[in-house]
Short mmCIF file of C-alpha atoms in Angstrom, two decimals:
data_model
loop_
_atom_site.label_atom_id
_atom_site.label_comp_id
_atom_site.label_asym_id
_atom_site.label_seq_id
_atom_site.Cartn_x
_atom_site.Cartn_y
_atom_site.Cartn_z
CA MET M 1 77.50 -172.74 -83.14
CA LYS M 2 76.05 -169.28 -83.54
CA LEU M 3 78.31 -166.27 -83.45
CA ARG M 4 77.80 -164.12 -80.40
CA PHE M 5 77.01 -160.46 -80.92
CA PRO M 6 80.42 -159.25 -79.67
CA THR M 7 82.12 -161.53 -82.22
CA ILE M 8 79.93 -160.17 -85.01
CA LEU M 9 80.70 -156.66 -83.82
CA ARG M 10 84.44 -157.32 -83.90
CA ILE M 11 84.21 -158.72 -87.40
CA GLY M 12 82.19 -155.71 -88.47
CA ILE M 13 84.77 -153.30 -87.04
CA LEU M 14 87.59 -155.16 -88.80
CA VAL M 15 85.76 -155.07 -92.12
CA LEU M 16 85.00 -151.38 -91.67
CA LEU M 17 88.66 -150.66 -90.92
CA ILE M 18 89.82 -152.55 -94.01
CA VAL M 19 87.30 -150.73 -96.21
CA PHE M 20 88.43 -147.39 -94.80
CA LEU M 21 92.10 -148.17 -95.45
CA VAL M 22 91.42 -149.33 -99.00
CA ARG M 23 88.78 -146.72 -99.93
CA PRO M 24 89.14 -143.81 -97.49
CA GLU M 25 87.45 -141.43 -99.94
CA TRP M 26 84.15 -143.23 -99.29
CA PHE M 27 84.22 -141.82 -95.75
CA GLU M 28 84.79 -138.21 -96.79
CA PRO M 29 81.29 -137.04 -95.71
CA VAL M 30 81.96 -138.34 -92.18
CA PHE M 31 85.14 -136.29 -91.71
CA ARG M 32 84.19 -133.18 -93.71
CA PRO M 33 82.72 -131.30 -90.70
CA LEU M 34 86.17 -131.41 -89.05
CA THR M 35 87.88 -129.47 -91.84
CA GLN M 36 87.87 -125.78 -92.65
CA ASN M 37 88.99 -123.44 -95.41
CA ASN M 38 88.57 -126.14 -98.08
CA ALA M 39 91.34 -128.23 -96.54
CA PRO M 40 91.69 -131.84 -97.69
CA VAL M 41 89.27 -134.11 -95.86
CA ILE M 42 91.11 -137.42 -96.30
CA TYR M 43 94.86 -137.70 -95.65
CA ASN M 44 96.49 -137.15 -99.04
CA GLN M 45 100.22 -137.16 -98.34
CA GLY M 46 100.53 -140.93 -98.60
CA SER M 47 98.58 -144.17 -98.50
CA LEU M 48 96.77 -144.90 -95.24
CA LEU M 49 96.97 -148.61 -95.98
CA THR M 50 100.74 -148.48 -96.55
CA LEU M 51 101.33 -146.45 -93.39
CA THR M 52 99.18 -148.87 -91.39
CA LEU M 53 101.13 -151.89 -92.65
CA LEU M 54 104.46 -150.18 -91.94
CA HIS M 55 103.21 -149.20 -88.48
CA LEU M 56 102.25 -152.81 -87.75
CA ARG M 57 105.57 -154.07 -89.10
CA THR M 58 107.53 -151.77 -86.80
CA VAL M 59 105.51 -152.86 -83.77
CA ALA M 60 105.80 -156.54 -84.73
CA ILE M 61 109.60 -156.41 -85.13
CA ALA M 62 110.09 -154.55 -81.86
CA THR M 63 107.72 -156.86 -79.97
CA ALA M 64 109.37 -159.99 -81.39
CA GLY M 65 112.78 -158.77 -80.27
CA ALA M 66 111.48 -157.78 -76.82
CA THR M 67 109.75 -161.15 -76.44
CA ILE M 68 112.89 -163.14 -77.26
CA VAL M 69 115.07 -161.13 -74.88
CA ALA M 70 112.52 -160.87 -72.05
CA VAL M 71 111.59 -164.56 -72.08
CA ALA M 72 115.26 -165.58 -72.31
CA LEU M 73 116.06 -163.39 -69.29
CA ALA M 74 113.12 -164.84 -67.36
CA ILE M 75 114.30 -168.36 -68.13
CA LEU M 76 117.85 -167.47 -67.07
CA VAL M 77 116.88 -166.02 -63.68
CA THR M 78 114.55 -168.91 -62.87
CA ARG M 79 117.36 -171.47 -63.28
CA SER M 80 119.56 -172.26 -60.30
CA PHE M 81 122.65 -170.92 -62.07
CA GLY M 82 121.00 -167.61 -62.95
CA VAL M 83 119.12 -166.56 -59.82
CA GLU M 84 121.79 -164.06 -58.87
CA PHE M 85 121.15 -162.16 -62.13
CA LEU M 86 117.53 -161.33 -61.21
CA PRO M 87 118.26 -157.83 -59.80
CA LEU M 88 120.40 -156.96 -62.83
CA SER M 89 117.77 -158.29 -65.24
CA ARG M 90 115.05 -156.25 -63.54
CA SER M 91 117.21 -153.13 -63.80
CA LEU M 92 117.79 -153.74 -67.51
CA VAL M 93 114.14 -154.26 -68.42
CA ASN M 94 113.13 -151.21 -66.39
CA ILE M 95 115.28 -148.94 -68.55
CA GLY M 96 112.55 -148.61 -71.16
CA GLN M 97 110.01 -147.55 -68.54
CA THR M 98 112.46 -145.18 -66.83
CA PHE M 99 113.30 -143.21 -69.98
CA PRO M 100 110.38 -141.79 -71.97
CA PRO M 101 110.29 -143.03 -75.59
CA VAL M 102 110.94 -139.50 -76.82
CA ALA M 103 114.17 -139.40 -74.82
CA VAL M 104 115.21 -142.79 -76.20
CA LEU M 105 114.59 -141.51 -79.72
CA ALA M 106 116.70 -138.43 -79.05
CA LEU M 107 119.56 -140.58 -77.79
CA ALA M 108 119.25 -143.17 -80.55
CA VAL M 109 119.16 -140.82 -83.55
CA PRO M 110 122.82 -139.70 -83.27
CA ALA M 111 123.87 -143.36 -83.09
CA VAL M 112 121.71 -144.99 -85.78
CA GLY M 113 120.31 -142.04 -87.75
CA PHE M 114 116.75 -141.10 -88.62
CA GLY M 115 114.09 -143.54 -89.75
CA GLU M 116 112.76 -146.80 -88.38
CA LYS M 117 115.83 -147.88 -86.38
CA PRO M 118 115.55 -145.41 -83.46
CA THR M 119 111.83 -146.18 -83.26
CA LEU M 120 112.56 -149.92 -83.06
CA ILE M 121 115.04 -149.29 -80.24
CA ALA M 122 112.51 -147.21 -78.28
CA LEU M 123 109.69 -149.73 -78.74
CA PHE M 124 111.98 -152.66 -77.92
CA LEU M 125 113.04 -151.11 -74.63
CA TYR M 126 109.50 -149.99 -73.81
CA GLY M 127 108.09 -153.47 -74.41
CA LEU M 128 110.54 -155.46 -72.28
CA LEU M 129 109.09 -154.95 -68.81
CA PRO M 130 105.56 -156.40 -69.14
CA ILE M 131 106.81 -159.46 -71.04
CA PHE M 132 109.65 -160.10 -68.60
CA GLU M 133 107.50 -159.72 -65.48
CA ASN M 134 104.75 -161.94 -66.85
CA SER M 135 107.24 -164.56 -68.00
CA LEU M 136 108.85 -164.50 -64.57
CA THR M 137 105.47 -164.89 -62.89
CA GLY M 138 104.45 -167.72 -65.20
CA LEU M 139 107.67 -169.67 -64.65
CA THR M 140 107.75 -169.20 -60.86
CA THR M 141 104.11 -170.01 -60.07
CA LEU M 142 103.88 -173.45 -61.67
CA PRO M 143 102.22 -176.16 -59.55
CA PRO M 144 105.01 -178.00 -57.68
CA THR M 145 103.25 -181.31 -58.29
CA VAL M 146 103.63 -180.86 -62.05
CA THR M 147 107.34 -180.07 -61.94
CA ASP M 148 107.96 -182.86 -59.44
CA ALA M 149 106.14 -185.31 -61.70
CA ALA M 150 108.30 -184.19 -64.64
CA ARG M 151 111.43 -184.86 -62.59
CA GLY M 152 109.99 -188.18 -61.49
CA VAL M 153 109.69 -189.46 -65.04
CA GLY M 154 113.31 -188.62 -65.72
CA MET M 155 112.99 -185.39 -67.73
CA THR M 156 116.12 -183.29 -68.02
CA GLY M 157 116.08 -179.59 -67.17
CA TRP M 158 115.68 -178.57 -70.81
CA GLN M 159 112.93 -181.13 -71.36
CA ARG M 160 111.02 -179.82 -68.34
CA LEU M 161 111.43 -176.28 -69.61
CA LEU M 162 110.30 -176.96 -73.17
CA LYS M 163 107.63 -179.58 -72.53
CA VAL M 164 106.19 -178.53 -69.18
CA GLU M 165 107.18 -175.09 -67.87
CA LEU M 166 106.91 -172.94 -70.98
CA PRO M 167 103.62 -174.49 -72.20
CA LEU M 168 102.01 -174.01 -68.78
CA ALA M 169 103.36 -170.47 -68.46
CA MET M 170 102.38 -169.52 -72.02
CA PRO M 171 98.99 -167.90 -71.18
CA ILE M 172 100.66 -165.56 -68.67
CA ILE M 173 103.50 -164.83 -71.09
CA LEU M 174 100.95 -164.03 -73.80
CA ALA M 175 99.23 -161.61 -71.43
CA GLY M 176 102.51 -159.71 -71.13
CA ILE M 177 102.99 -159.73 -74.90
CA ARG M 178 99.42 -158.47 -75.32
CA LEU M 179 100.09 -155.56 -72.99
CA SER M 180 103.40 -154.79 -74.70
CA VAL M 181 101.83 -154.78 -78.18
CA THR M 182 98.97 -152.54 -77.07
CA ILE M 183 101.34 -150.01 -75.51
CA ASN M 184 103.68 -150.03 -78.50
CA LEU M 185 100.88 -149.57 -81.04
CA ALA M 186 100.21 -146.16 -79.56
CA THR M 187 103.84 -145.36 -78.75
CA ALA M 188 104.97 -146.10 -82.32
CA THR M 189 103.23 -142.95 -83.54
CA ILE M 190 106.04 -140.83 -82.11
CA GLY M 191 108.42 -142.55 -84.52
CA SER M 192 107.25 -140.19 -87.22
CA THR M 193 109.05 -137.37 -85.40
CA VAL M 194 112.31 -139.02 -86.49
CA ALA M 195 111.14 -139.84 -90.03
CA ALA M 196 109.86 -143.37 -89.36
CA LYS M 197 106.93 -144.41 -91.53
CA THR M 198 104.09 -144.84 -89.05
CA LEU M 199 100.54 -143.58 -88.59
CA GLY M 200 102.06 -140.75 -86.59
CA GLU M 201 102.61 -139.06 -89.96
CA VAL M 202 98.86 -138.61 -90.32
CA ILE M 203 98.47 -137.16 -86.82
CA ILE M 204 101.47 -134.84 -87.16
CA ALA M 205 100.28 -133.61 -90.56
CA GLY M 206 96.92 -132.80 -88.98
CA LEU M 207 98.50 -130.92 -86.09
CA GLN M 208 100.75 -128.92 -88.39
CA SER M 209 97.90 -127.88 -90.68
CA ASN M 210 95.28 -127.58 -87.94
CA ASN M 211 93.27 -130.31 -89.70
CA LEU M 212 91.30 -132.26 -87.11
CA SER M 213 90.18 -134.71 -89.79
CA PHE M 214 93.75 -135.97 -90.27
CA VAL M 215 94.30 -136.20 -86.51
CA LEU M 216 91.11 -138.19 -86.03
CA GLN M 217 91.89 -140.54 -88.92
CA GLY M 218 95.33 -141.41 -87.54
CA GLY M 219 94.06 -141.74 -83.99
CA LEU M 220 91.08 -143.89 -84.95
CA ILE M 221 93.17 -146.34 -86.98
CA VAL M 222 95.66 -146.77 -84.12
CA GLY M 223 92.86 -147.12 -81.57
CA VAL M 224 90.91 -149.68 -83.59
CA LEU M 225 94.07 -151.69 -84.28
CA ALA M 226 94.90 -151.72 -80.57
CA VAL M 227 91.41 -152.93 -79.62
CA LEU M 228 91.31 -155.64 -82.29
CA ILE M 229 94.81 -156.95 -81.61
CA TYR M 230 94.28 -156.89 -77.84
CA ASP M 231 91.03 -158.80 -78.29
CA GLY M 232 92.61 -161.31 -80.67
CA LEU M 233 95.53 -162.03 -78.34
CA SER M 234 93.09 -162.38 -75.43
CA ALA M 235 91.20 -165.02 -77.41
CA ILE M 236 94.44 -166.91 -78.12
CA GLU M 237 95.40 -166.67 -74.46
CA SER M 238 92.02 -168.09 -73.37
CA PHE M 239 92.25 -170.88 -75.94
CA ILE M 240 95.68 -171.96 -74.72
CA SER M 241 94.49 -171.77 -71.11
CA ARG M 242 91.58 -174.09 -71.90
CA ARG M 243 93.86 -176.47 -73.75
CA MET M 244 96.16 -176.58 -70.74
CA GLY M 245 93.22 -177.13 -68.42
CA LEU M 246 93.78 -173.82 -66.66
CA LEU M 247 90.23 -172.66 -67.38
CA GLN M 248 87.00 -174.55 -67.40
CA GLN M 249 85.72 -175.43 -70.84
CA SER M 250 82.86 -173.14 -71.78
#
């Protein structure tokens, strides 16, 4: 099967990003017009590749934690014994959206200190809502015929959850995770204001030295990562949907 042009384009963007992270000096002529007074063209206060990997690690840890908690809460409130906790669960997951990440950082620093920890707390709280709401939607909109059939063959509640409900709800849950990751990729940049190692360091260094080249480098890396990861998770979501028979095979 031939690769479609968009797929080739995505691969090309990924390769270009990797080359830039490994050999940023090769791109110096592209960014030179954005500098002045003989300022450095390429970010030179650390490794762009290392910062990118640390940025991704922070987002991955926070998203994993948010996914576990949000899905567990969604499962709880969709069981007969946990329905009454739905309002409380919604209030909890809305905390991250109610308080701006900067405010969460300010509150977290006195408790856990500077570095990655306050950033993880902010991203964790900020990522709960979309995953919880999508998980709730996925688990409450299953075809009744499917769940009735599962009961009819003698499946226990846990068997229905693990073998029927979660697999069928997975595409919708993944859509929430995709949204959460995309939001947190950009939000993680503010972690550098509390000494976390993220790509925000590059942007902040550019703002402090009035170096637009640094700002653009940090912003472009975050933007490209967001697009590629969003696209990759969308492909996984579509694949699972086709496997579950939720979409027509192309």
